[in-house]
């Protein structure tokens, strides 16, 4: 483990110092210290050698603890401003829900709410728990066929698109007729390897603004057009998988989720559906951009590739900790979710700390020492809490400790009170050990026949720690000002690369596009009229132009990555009213993709 290597380096440095300084001291004072028998590598006396090694271990531990205090201020600042940047990234996955046929009689569908709790009982005797990330509406319909076919197969196709191929998704009802259901939108998941999934994503969203529904029983069709008729999923605030915080922009969540779980973006939603003329089946026809032609031989789409009833899930759940066991000897006290299950229960974040006076039923909420409400609570609260998270001993992940101090940061020990915390927990590495196909169950009754994981949960990702990493994160505060003010391309590219790659703790796929693929970046002031209403005026905005390397376009995820950056730049452009991101290929003057204007 990393912690062992760091401790060993501290130990060897202290040991070397003790031997060298002891040898030098013995030379200068032979009468009192010659019996030490020290050399640069050892001592002739095994008892002295053992004593020196023990002392080196003690001083190395103290020195390391002292050095670890330097990042405390930066870590605390980040924990207040951007909590998700210092918190571990829990395991995440994609789950599929199958509706219970007996519950499919409703004409409005069955809704699985965001943050619904799921679990699986593991062989370790501990349930591994998840919660859903998107609102999900289930319908008693199934995908009978999915494939890419020539658009010429349909006599009306020329009025829909000029692209040669179309993604056909054939739906069939399990119960009532389709026209009896009030289906206005359907959300599909692209279940394929990273390269293929991004290929489909690019074909769907590069230029497409229309699709059609076709009734093979009556040979009738409808054409749907509009900028959001085919909608990307996973970019709005209520579609974040990682926890969100009111003081922090969701752009941080997006870029973290891109590197940790890019599958969360492999969804598309078809809106404004009208099946009023359909009985048992309907075909949805989505044009594929011309990019499909070059690689169509390698792209196989079937019912295993396009799926209904899917949502991202995250191994994160609420829990109350054990009461803290106080004594007058400790500065920090272990904060444990369950002392009997510490190996598979890790505290991710502390939501709140509560106290009760023994013999009383009243519960009082404590405030953290590093906070912004001291002025309101100083008279009512005599002490505050401080949370410290460090690498765990003998197990993966972190351990959490809590201390209590007054406003002068002097130690306090509330031994006459019972204190516990409401925390968010993960199951450490237990979730990552689950395999695709694992069945999940709802903690509350759900209108489903079964729930399965269709991707292996990602491993937990921990930030590197240390002051350097924290100050890199804090530098994100100046990203918008530096980018908007950078007139030199090299400076702008350097800033953008740093801003992106600081979030790249661990990538889920080796071929992912990242900051190193950016070759040019520029910013220009623009003025646009935003909105179609006659009364709307003109606003000042920022036009971002970004160029990626040729290798990144071969990876096929430039479109997804630029979509994430489009939201990232919007949330950090405080000094303008809107942003516009244009993507270029290398050595080309024509724009490859212009993302719609985003209001700040």
Coordinates of C-alpha atoms in Angstrom, one line a residue:
X1 CA 0.0 0.0 0.0
X2 CA 1.0 3.6 -0.6
X3 CA 1.0 4.3 3.1
X4 CA 3.6 1.6 3.8
X5 CA 6.0 3.0 1.2
X6 CA 5.7 6.5 2.7
X7 CA 6.2 5.2 6.2
X8 CA 9.3 3.2 5.1
X9 CA 10.8 6.3 3.4
X10 CA 10.3 8.3 6.6
X11 CA 11.8 5.5 8.7
X12 CA 14.9 5.0 6.6
X13 CA 15.5 8.8 6.6
X14 CA 15.3 8.9 10.4
X15 CA 17.4 5.8 10.8
X16 CA 20.1 7.2 8.5
X17 CA 20.1 10.5 10.4
X18 CA 20.4 8.8 13.8
X19 CA 23.4 6.6 12.7
X20 CA 25.3 9.4 10.9
X21 CA 24.7 12.0 13.7
X22 CA 25.5 9.4 16.4
X23 CA 28.7 8.4 14.6
X24 CA 29.7 12.1 14.3
X25 CA 28.9 12.7 18.0
X26 CA 31.0 9.6 19.0
X27 CA 34.0 11.0 17.0
X28 CA 33.7 14.4 18.8
X29 CA 33.2 12.9 22.2
X30 CA 35.0 9.5 22.3
X31 CA 35.1 9.3 26.1
X32 CA 31.3 9.4 26.5
X33 CA 30.0 7.9 23.3
X34 CA 32.7 5.6 21.8
X35 CA 30.8 2.5 23.2
X36 CA 27.9 3.2 20.8
X37 CA 30.0 1.5 18.1
X38 CA 28.0 3.2 15.3
X39 CA 28.8 3.0 11.6
X40 CA 26.9 4.5 8.7
X41 CA 25.0 1.2 8.3
X42 CA 24.7 -0.4 11.7
X43 CA 25.9 -0.7 15.3
X44 CA 28.3 -3.3 16.7
X45 CA 26.0 -3.6 19.8
X46 CA 22.7 -5.4 18.9
X47 CA 21.0 -3.8 21.9
X48 CA 21.9 -0.3 20.7
X49 CA 20.9 -1.2 17.2
X50 CA 17.5 -2.4 18.4
X51 CA 17.1 0.8 20.4
X52 CA 18.0 3.0 17.5
X53 CA 15.6 1.2 15.1
X54 CA 12.8 1.6 17.7
X55 CA 13.5 5.3 18.2
X56 CA 13.7 5.8 14.4
X57 CA 10.2 4.2 14.0
X58 CA 8.8 6.5 16.7
X59 CA 10.4 9.7 15.3
X60 CA 9.5 8.8 11.7
X61 CA 5.9 8.4 12.7
X62 CA 5.9 11.8 14.5
X63 CA 7.6 13.5 11.6
X64 CA 5.1 12.1 9.1
X65 CA 2.3 13.2 11.3
X66 CA 3.8 16.6 11.5
X67 CA 4.2 16.8 7.7
X68 CA 0.6 15.6 7.3
X69 CA -0.6 18.7 9.1
X70 CA 0.4 21.0 6.3
X71 CA -2.5 19.9 4.0
X72 CA -5.0 20.3 6.8
X73 CA -5.9 23.9 5.9
X74 CA -6.2 23.3 2.2
X75 CA -8.2 20.1 2.8
X76 CA -10.5 21.9 5.2
X77 CA -11.0 24.8 2.8
X78 CA -11.9 22.3 0.0
X79 CA -14.2 20.4 2.4
X80 CA -16.2 23.6 2.9
X81 CA -16.2 24.9 -0.6
X82 CA -16.1 21.8 -2.8
X83 CA -16.8 18.7 -0.6
X84 CA -16.9 16.3 -3.5
X85 CA -13.3 17.0 -4.5
X86 CA -11.8 15.6 -1.3
X87 CA -14.3 12.8 -0.7
X88 CA -13.6 9.4 -2.1
X89 CA -15.5 8.4 -5.3
X90 CA -17.6 5.4 -4.3
X91 CA -18.2 2.3 -6.5
X92 CA -20.7 3.0 -9.3
X93 CA -22.5 0.8 -11.8
X94 CA -25.5 0.5 -14.2
X95 CA -28.5 -1.5 -13.1
X96 CA -31.5 -2.7 -15.1
X97 CA -35.0 -3.0 -13.8
X98 CA -37.6 -5.4 -15.2
X99 CA -41.2 -4.5 -14.5
X100 CA -43.4 -7.0 -12.7
X101 CA -46.1 -8.0 -15.3
X102 CA -48.8 -8.0 -12.6
X103 CA -47.9 -4.3 -11.9
X104 CA -48.1 -3.3 -15.5
X105 CA -51.8 -2.4 -15.6
X106 CA -51.3 1.3 -15.0
X107 CA -51.5 3.5 -18.1
X108 CA -49.0 6.0 -16.6
X109 CA -46.1 3.6 -16.0
X110 CA -44.4 2.6 -12.8
X111 CA -41.8 5.1 -11.4
X112 CA -38.6 4.2 -9.6
X113 CA -37.6 7.4 -7.8
X114 CA -34.1 8.7 -7.7
X115 CA -32.3 7.7 -4.5
X116 CA -34.3 4.5 -4.2
X117 CA -32.3 2.1 -1.9
X118 CA -31.2 -1.3 -3.2
X119 CA -29.1 -4.1 -1.7
X120 CA -27.5 -7.5 -2.3
X121 CA -26.7 -10.0 0.5
X122 CA -23.0 -11.0 0.1
X123 CA -21.0 -14.0 1.3
X124 CA -19.2 -11.7 3.8
X125 CA -22.4 -11.5 5.9
X126 CA -22.8 -7.8 5.1
X127 CA -25.3 -6.4 2.7
X128 CA -23.8 -4.3 -0.2
X129 CA -26.1 -1.3 -0.7
X130 CA -26.7 1.0 -3.6
X131 CA -29.1 3.8 -4.5
X132 CA -30.4 4.9 -7.9
X133 CA -29.4 8.1 -9.6
X134 CA -32.1 8.8 -12.2
X135 CA -35.9 8.9 -12.0
X136 CA -36.9 5.8 -14.0
X137 CA -40.4 5.1 -15.5
X138 CA -41.0 1.5 -16.3
X139 CA -43.5 0.3 -18.9
X140 CA -44.7 -3.2 -19.8
X141 CA -43.0 -3.1 -23.2
X142 CA -39.9 -4.9 -24.4
X143 CA -37.4 -4.4 -27.2
X144 CA -38.1 -7.1 -29.7
X145 CA -35.5 -6.1 -32.2
X146 CA -32.7 -3.6 -32.5
X147 CA -30.4 -3.2 -35.5
X148 CA -29.0 -0.7 -38.0
X149 CA -30.7 -0.9 -41.4
X150 CA -30.6 1.1 -44.6
X151 CA -32.9 4.1 -44.5
X152 CA -34.0 3.2 -48.0
X153 CA -36.0 0.3 -46.4
X154 CA -38.7 2.9 -45.6
X155 CA -40.4 4.8 -48.4
X156 CA -40.8 7.9 -46.3
X157 CA -37.2 8.1 -45.1
X158 CA -36.0 10.8 -47.5
X159 CA -38.3 13.2 -45.7
X160 CA -36.6 12.3 -42.4
X161 CA -32.9 12.4 -43.1
X162 CA -30.2 12.3 -45.8
X163 CA -28.1 9.8 -43.8
X164 CA -27.9 6.4 -45.3
X165 CA -28.6 4.3 -42.2
X166 CA -31.0 4.3 -39.4
X167 CA -31.1 2.7 -35.9
X168 CA -34.3 0.6 -35.7
X169 CA -35.7 -0.2 -32.3
X170 CA -38.8 -2.3 -32.4
X171 CA -41.0 -2.2 -29.3
X172 CA -43.7 -4.7 -28.4
X173 CA -46.2 -4.4 -25.6
X174 CA -46.6 -7.1 -22.9
X175 CA -50.1 -6.2 -21.7
X176 CA -52.4 -3.4 -23.0
X177 CA -52.2 -1.9 -26.4
X178 CA -49.5 0.8 -26.9
X179 CA -52.1 3.5 -27.6
X180 CA -53.6 2.9 -24.1
X181 CA -50.4 3.9 -22.4
X182 CA -49.5 7.6 -21.8
X183 CA -45.9 7.2 -23.1
X184 CA -44.4 10.6 -23.9
X185 CA -40.8 9.7 -23.6
X186 CA -38.5 6.6 -23.4
X187 CA -35.0 6.4 -22.1
X188 CA -32.6 3.8 -23.7
X189 CA -29.1 2.6 -22.5
X190 CA -26.3 1.7 -24.9
X191 CA -24.8 -1.4 -23.4
X192 CA -21.6 -2.0 -25.3
X193 CA -17.8 -1.7 -24.8
X194 CA -16.4 1.8 -24.5
X195 CA -15.4 2.2 -28.1
X196 CA -18.7 0.9 -29.6
X197 CA -20.9 2.8 -27.1
X198 CA -19.2 6.1 -27.9
X199 CA -19.4 5.3 -31.6
X200 CA -23.2 5.0 -31.3
X201 CA -23.3 8.1 -29.1
X202 CA -21.5 10.0 -31.8
X203 CA -23.7 8.8 -34.6
X204 CA -26.8 9.7 -32.6
X205 CA -25.8 13.2 -31.4
X206 CA -23.3 14.7 -33.8
X207 CA -25.9 16.3 -36.1
X208 CA -29.2 14.5 -35.5
X209 CA -32.3 16.5 -34.5
X210 CA -35.1 14.1 -35.7
X211 CA -36.4 10.6 -35.6
X212 CA -39.6 8.8 -36.7
X213 CA -42.0 6.2 -35.4
X214 CA -43.4 3.6 -37.8
X215 CA -46.4 1.3 -37.4
X216 CA -45.8 -1.8 -39.5
X217 CA -49.3 -3.0 -39.0
X218 CA -50.9 0.1 -40.6
X219 CA -47.9 1.3 -42.7
X220 CA -48.1 4.7 -41.1
X221 CA -45.4 6.9 -39.6
X222 CA -44.8 10.1 -37.5
X223 CA -41.7 12.3 -37.8
X224 CA -40.5 14.1 -34.7
X225 CA -38.2 17.1 -35.0
X226 CA -36.6 19.6 -32.5
X227 CA -33.3 20.4 -30.8
X228 CA -34.1 18.3 -27.7
X229 CA -36.3 15.7 -29.4
X230 CA -33.3 13.3 -28.9
X231 CA -31.9 14.2 -25.5
X232 CA -28.6 13.4 -23.9
X233 CA -29.0 12.1 -20.4
X234 CA -26.8 12.5 -17.3
X235 CA -25.9 16.2 -17.6
X236 CA -28.6 18.0 -15.5
X237 CA -28.4 18.5 -11.7
X238 CA -31.0 15.9 -10.9
X239 CA -29.0 13.3 -12.9
X240 CA -25.7 13.5 -11.0
X241 CA -24.5 10.2 -9.6
X242 CA -22.1 11.6 -7.0
X243 CA -23.5 13.7 -4.2
X244 CA -24.1 17.4 -5.0
X245 CA -23.7 20.3 -2.7
X246 CA -25.5 23.7 -2.9
X247 CA -22.2 25.7 -2.7
X248 CA -20.4 23.7 -5.4
X249 CA -21.1 23.6 -9.2
X250 CA -22.2 20.3 -10.7
X251 CA -19.5 20.6 -13.4
X252 CA -17.1 19.0 -10.9
X253 CA -19.4 16.0 -10.6
X254 CA -19.6 15.7 -14.4
X255 CA -15.9 15.6 -15.0
X256 CA -15.3 13.2 -12.1
X257 CA -18.1 10.9 -13.3
X258 CA -16.7 11.1 -16.9
X259 CA -13.4 9.6 -15.7
X260 CA -14.9 7.2 -13.2
X261 CA -18.1 6.0 -14.9
X262 CA -18.5 7.2 -18.5
X263 CA -21.3 4.6 -19.0
X264 CA -23.6 7.0 -17.0
X265 CA -23.7 9.2 -20.2
X266 CA -24.5 6.3 -22.5
X267 CA -28.2 7.0 -22.4
X268 CA -30.5 8.8 -24.8
X269 CA -34.1 9.8 -24.4
X270 CA -36.7 10.1 -27.1
X271 CA -39.2 12.9 -26.3
X272 CA -42.7 13.9 -27.4
X273 CA -43.7 10.4 -28.4
X274 CA -47.2 9.7 -29.7
X275 CA -48.3 6.1 -30.0
X276 CA -52.0 6.9 -30.3
X277 CA -52.2 5.0 -33.6
X278 CA -50.2 1.9 -32.4
X279 CA -51.6 -1.4 -31.1
X280 CA -49.1 -4.1 -30.3
X281 CA -45.9 -2.8 -31.8
X282 CA -44.0 0.2 -33.1
X283 CA -40.6 0.8 -34.7
X284 CA -38.5 3.8 -33.7
X285 CA -36.2 5.0 -36.4
X286 CA -33.2 7.2 -35.5
X287 CA -30.9 8.3 -38.3
X288 CA -27.2 7.6 -37.8
X289 CA -24.8 10.3 -38.9
X290 CA -22.5 9.7 -41.9
X291 CA -19.7 8.7 -39.6
X292 CA -21.4 5.3 -39.4
X293 CA -20.6 4.5 -43.0
X294 CA -16.9 4.1 -42.4
X295 CA -17.1 1.6 -39.6
X296 CA -20.4 -0.2 -40.2
X297 CA -18.8 -3.6 -40.6
X298 CA -17.5 -3.6 -37.0
X299 CA -20.6 -2.2 -35.4
X300 CA -23.1 -4.9 -34.4
X301 CA -26.3 -3.6 -32.7
X302 CA -28.9 -6.0 -31.3
X303 CA -31.3 -6.3 -28.3
X304 CA -28.3 -6.8 -26.0
X305 CA -26.9 -3.5 -27.0
X306 CA -30.0 -1.2 -26.6
X307 CA -31.8 -1.6 -23.3
X308 CA -34.8 -0.1 -21.4
X309 CA -35.2 0.3 -17.7
X310 CA -31.6 1.2 -16.8
X311 CA -30.2 3.7 -14.4
X312 CA -26.8 4.3 -12.7
X313 CA -26.5 3.2 -9.1
X314 CA -23.9 4.2 -6.5
X315 CA -22.6 2.3 -3.4
X316 CA -23.6 5.0 -1.0
X317 CA -26.1 4.9 1.9
X318 CA -27.0 6.8 5.1
X319 CA -26.2 5.4 8.5
X320 CA -26.0 6.4 12.1
X321 CA -22.6 5.8 13.8
X322 CA -22.0 4.1 17.1
X323 CA -21.9 6.5 20.0
X324 CA -18.5 7.8 20.7
X325 CA -16.6 6.2 23.6
X326 CA -15.0 9.2 25.4
X327 CA -11.9 9.2 27.7
X328 CA -9.7 12.0 29.0
X329 CA -6.5 10.7 27.3
X330 CA -7.3 11.0 23.6
X331 CA -7.4 14.0 21.3
X332 CA -9.1 12.1 18.4
X333 CA -11.8 9.5 18.8
X334 CA -12.6 6.8 16.2
X335 CA -15.9 7.5 14.4
X336 CA -17.3 4.1 13.3
X337 CA -20.4 3.3 11.4
X338 CA -20.5 -0.2 12.9
X339 CA -17.6 -1.4 15.0
X340 CA -18.5 -5.1 14.2
X341 CA -18.5 -4.4 10.4
X342 CA -15.6 -1.9 9.9
X343 CA -14.0 -4.0 7.3
X344 CA -16.9 -3.5 4.9
X345 CA -18.4 -0.2 6.1
X346 CA -16.4 3.0 5.4
X347 CA -17.5 6.5 6.3
X348 CA -17.6 8.5 3.1
X349 CA -18.8 11.9 4.5
X350 CA -20.2 13.2 7.8
X351 CA -23.6 14.8 7.3
X352 CA -24.2 16.0 10.8
X353 CA -23.0 15.4 14.4
X354 CA -25.6 15.2 17.2
X355 CA -25.4 15.3 21.0
X356 CA -27.8 14.3 23.8
X357 CA -27.3 14.9 27.5
X358 CA -27.4 11.6 29.3
X359 CA -30.9 11.1 30.8
X360 CA -32.5 13.5 28.3
X361 CA -34.3 12.8 25.0
X362 CA -33.4 16.1 23.4
X363 CA -31.1 15.9 20.5
X364 CA -28.9 18.9 19.6
X365 CA -27.0 19.4 16.3
X366 CA -23.4 20.4 16.6
X367 CA -21.5 22.6 14.1
X368 CA -18.1 21.9 12.8
X369 CA -15.2 24.1 13.9
X370 CA -14.4 25.0 10.3
X371 CA -17.7 26.5 9.3
X372 CA -19.4 29.8 8.4
X373 CA -22.1 30.0 11.1
X374 CA -20.0 30.7 14.2
X375 CA -21.6 34.1 14.7
X376 CA -25.1 32.6 15.1
X377 CA -24.3 29.7 17.4
X378 CA -21.4 30.8 19.6
X379 CA -23.7 31.6 22.5
X380 CA -25.6 28.3 22.3
X381 CA -22.6 26.0 21.6
X382 CA -19.5 25.7 23.8
X383 CA -17.5 23.3 21.6
X384 CA -17.3 22.3 18.0
X385 CA -16.2 19.1 16.2
X386 CA -13.4 18.5 13.7
X387 CA -13.2 15.6 11.3
X388 CA -10.0 13.9 10.2
X389 CA -9.8 11.2 7.6
X390 CA -6.6 9.2 7.0
X391 CA -5.7 5.9 5.3
X392 CA -7.1 2.9 7.2
X393 CA -4.8 0.3 8.8
X394 CA -5.1 -3.3 7.6
X395 CA -7.9 -2.6 5.2
X396 CA -8.6 -0.6 2.0
X397 CA -10.0 2.8 2.2
X398 CA -10.0 5.4 5.0
X399 CA -10.6 5.7 8.7
X400 CA -12.4 8.6 10.3
X401 CA -11.6 10.3 13.5
X402 CA -13.4 13.2 15.3
X403 CA -12.1 15.7 17.9
X404 CA -13.9 18.4 19.9
X405 CA -12.5 21.9 20.5
X406 CA -13.6 25.3 21.6
X407 CA -13.3 28.5 19.5
X408 CA -9.6 28.7 20.5
X409 CA -9.0 25.2 19.2
X410 CA -8.4 23.9 22.7
X411 CA -9.3 20.3 23.4
X412 CA -12.7 19.6 24.9
X413 CA -14.0 16.2 26.2
X414 CA -17.8 16.1 26.5
X415 CA -17.8 13.0 28.7
X416 CA -21.2 13.7 30.1
X417 CA -22.9 13.6 26.7
X418 CA -23.7 11.0 24.1
X419 CA -22.5 12.0 20.7
X420 CA -23.2 10.2 17.4
X421 CA -23.2 11.2 13.7
X422 CA -25.3 10.8 10.6
X423 CA -23.0 9.7 7.9
X424 CA -22.9 8.5 4.3
X425 CA -21.2 5.1 4.0
X426 CA -19.7 2.8 1.3
X427 CA -18.9 -0.9 1.5
X428 CA -15.2 -0.3 0.7
X429 CA -14.0 -2.8 -1.9
X430 CA -17.0 -5.1 -1.5
X431 CA -19.1 -3.5 -4.2
X432 CA -16.2 -3.8 -6.8
X433 CA -16.1 -7.6 -6.1
X434 CA -19.7 -8.0 -7.5
X435 CA -20.0 -9.2 -11.1
X436 CA -22.4 -8.3 -13.9
X437 CA -25.6 -10.2 -13.6
X438 CA -25.7 -9.9 -9.8
X439 CA -29.3 -9.5 -8.6
X440 CA -30.3 -6.6 -6.4
X441 CA -33.3 -6.2 -4.2
X442 CA -35.3 -3.1 -3.1
X443 CA -35.2 -2.1 0.6
X444 CA -38.8 -1.0 0.0
X445 CA -41.3 -2.8 -2.2
X446 CA -40.8 -2.0 -5.9
X447 CA -43.0 -2.8 -8.9
X448 CA -40.3 -5.0 -10.5
X449 CA -39.7 -8.7 -11.1
X450 CA -35.9 -8.4 -10.8
X451 CA -33.0 -5.9 -10.8
X452 CA -29.6 -6.8 -12.1
X453 CA -26.2 -5.2 -12.4
X454 CA -25.2 -5.0 -16.0
X455 CA -21.7 -3.6 -15.4
X456 CA -19.2 -4.4 -12.7
X457 CA -19.1 -1.7 -10.1
X458 CA -16.1 0.5 -10.4
X459 CA -13.4 0.5 -7.7
X460 CA -13.4 3.2 -5.0
X461 CA -11.2 6.1 -6.0
X462 CA -9.3 8.1 -3.4
X463 CA -7.6 11.4 -3.9
X464 CA -3.8 11.3 -3.7
X465 CA -3.8 13.6 -0.6
X466 CA -1.0 16.0 0.2
X467 CA -0.8 19.7 -0.1
X468 CA 0.3 19.7 -3.7
X469 CA -2.9 18.0 -4.9
X470 CA -5.1 20.1 -2.7
X471 CA -3.6 23.4 -4.0
X472 CA -4.1 22.1 -7.5
X473 CA -7.8 21.7 -6.7
X474 CA -7.9 25.2 -5.1
X475 CA -6.4 26.7 -8.2
X476 CA -9.7 25.7 -10.0
X477 CA -11.1 28.9 -8.4
X478 CA -9.2 31.0 -10.9
X479 CA -9.8 28.8 -14.0
X480 CA -12.5 31.1 -15.5
X481 CA -10.5 34.3 -15.0
X482 CA -7.3 32.8 -16.4
X483 CA -9.0 31.2 -19.4
X484 CA -11.0 34.3 -20.2
X485 CA -8.0 36.5 -19.9
X486 CA -5.5 34.2 -21.7
X487 CA -4.6 35.6 -25.1
X488 CA -1.7 33.2 -25.7
X489 CA -2.7 29.8 -27.0
X490 CA 0.1 28.0 -25.0
X491 CA -1.0 29.6 -21.8
X492 CA -4.7 28.7 -22.4
X493 CA -3.9 25.1 -23.3
X494 CA -1.7 24.7 -20.2
X495 CA -4.5 26.0 -18.0
X496 CA -7.2 23.8 -19.6
X497 CA -5.0 20.7 -19.4
X498 CA -4.3 21.3 -15.7
X499 CA -8.0 22.0 -15.0
X500 CA -9.0 18.8 -16.6
X501 CA -6.3 16.4 -15.5
X502 CA -6.5 17.3 -11.9
X503 CA -9.7 15.3 -11.8
X504 CA -8.2 12.3 -13.5
X505 CA -7.5 10.3 -10.4
X506 CA -8.2 7.0 -12.2
X507 CA -9.7 6.4 -15.6
X508 CA -12.1 3.5 -16.3
X509 CA -10.8 3.0 -19.8
X510 CA -7.3 3.3 -21.2
X511 CA -8.5 5.0 -24.4
X512 CA -10.3 7.9 -22.7
X513 CA -9.8 11.4 -24.1
X514 CA -8.4 13.8 -21.4
X515 CA -6.6 17.1 -21.1
X516 CA -3.5 15.8 -22.8
X517 CA -5.4 15.5 -26.1
X518 CA -6.1 19.3 -26.2
X519 CA -3.8 20.9 -28.8
X520 CA -5.3 24.4 -29.2
X521 CA -7.7 26.5 -27.1
X522 CA -8.9 30.1 -27.5
X523 CA -11.5 32.4 -26.0
X524 CA -13.4 35.2 -27.7
X525 CA -16.0 37.7 -26.6
X526 CA -19.3 37.4 -28.4
X527 CA -22.7 39.0 -28.3
X528 CA -25.9 37.0 -28.9
X529 CA -29.6 37.4 -28.6
X530 CA -30.6 34.5 -26.3
X531 CA -34.2 33.3 -26.6
X532 CA -36.8 33.7 -29.3
X533 CA -39.1 36.1 -27.5
X534 CA -39.3 39.6 -29.2
X535 CA -38.6 41.4 -25.9
X536 CA -35.3 39.7 -25.3
X537 CA -32.1 41.7 -25.7
X538 CA -28.5 41.0 -26.4
X539 CA -26.1 39.4 -23.9
X540 CA -22.4 39.3 -23.6
X541 CA -20.9 35.8 -23.8
X542 CA -17.8 33.8 -24.2
X543 CA -17.0 31.6 -27.3
X544 CA -14.6 28.8 -26.5
X545 CA -12.8 27.1 -29.4
X546 CA -11.0 23.8 -28.6
X547 CA -9.0 21.5 -30.9
X548 CA -8.2 17.9 -30.1
X549 CA -5.5 15.7 -31.5
X550 CA -6.1 13.3 -34.3
X551 CA -5.5 10.4 -31.9
X552 CA -8.3 11.5 -29.7
X553 CA -10.8 11.4 -32.6
X554 CA -9.8 7.8 -33.2
X555 CA -10.9 7.0 -29.7
X556 CA -14.5 8.0 -30.6
X557 CA -15.2 9.8 -27.3
X558 CA -14.4 13.4 -28.3
X559 CA -18.1 14.2 -28.6
X560 CA -18.9 12.9 -25.1
X561 CA -15.8 14.6 -23.6
X562 CA -16.6 17.9 -25.3
X563 CA -20.2 17.7 -24.0
X564 CA -18.8 17.4 -20.5
X565 CA -16.5 20.3 -21.1
X566 CA -19.4 22.4 -22.4
X567 CA -21.1 22.1 -19.0
X568 CA -17.8 22.5 -17.2
X569 CA -16.9 25.8 -18.9
X570 CA -20.5 27.1 -18.4
X571 CA -20.4 26.6 -14.6
X572 CA -17.1 28.4 -14.4
X573 CA -17.8 31.4 -16.6
X574 CA -19.2 33.7 -13.9
X575 CA -18.3 36.9 -15.6
X576 CA -20.4 36.3 -18.8
X577 CA -24.1 35.5 -19.4
X578 CA -23.6 32.5 -21.7
X579 CA -21.0 30.3 -23.2
X580 CA -20.6 28.5 -26.6
X581 CA -18.2 25.7 -27.2
X582 CA -16.9 24.8 -30.7
X583 CA -14.9 21.7 -31.4
X584 CA -12.3 21.5 -34.2
X585 CA -10.3 18.7 -35.7
X586 CA -6.5 19.3 -36.2
X587 CA -5.5 21.1 -39.4
X588 CA -9.1 21.9 -40.2
X589 CA -10.7 25.3 -40.3
X590 CA -14.3 24.1 -40.3
X591 CA -16.0 23.4 -37.0
X592 CA -16.7 19.7 -36.2
X593 CA -19.3 20.3 -33.6
X594 CA -20.9 23.4 -32.0
X595 CA -22.6 22.8 -28.8
X596 CA -25.8 24.8 -28.1
X597 CA -25.5 28.0 -26.2
X598 CA -25.5 27.4 -22.4
X599 CA -26.8 30.2 -20.1
X600 CA -24.6 30.7 -17.0

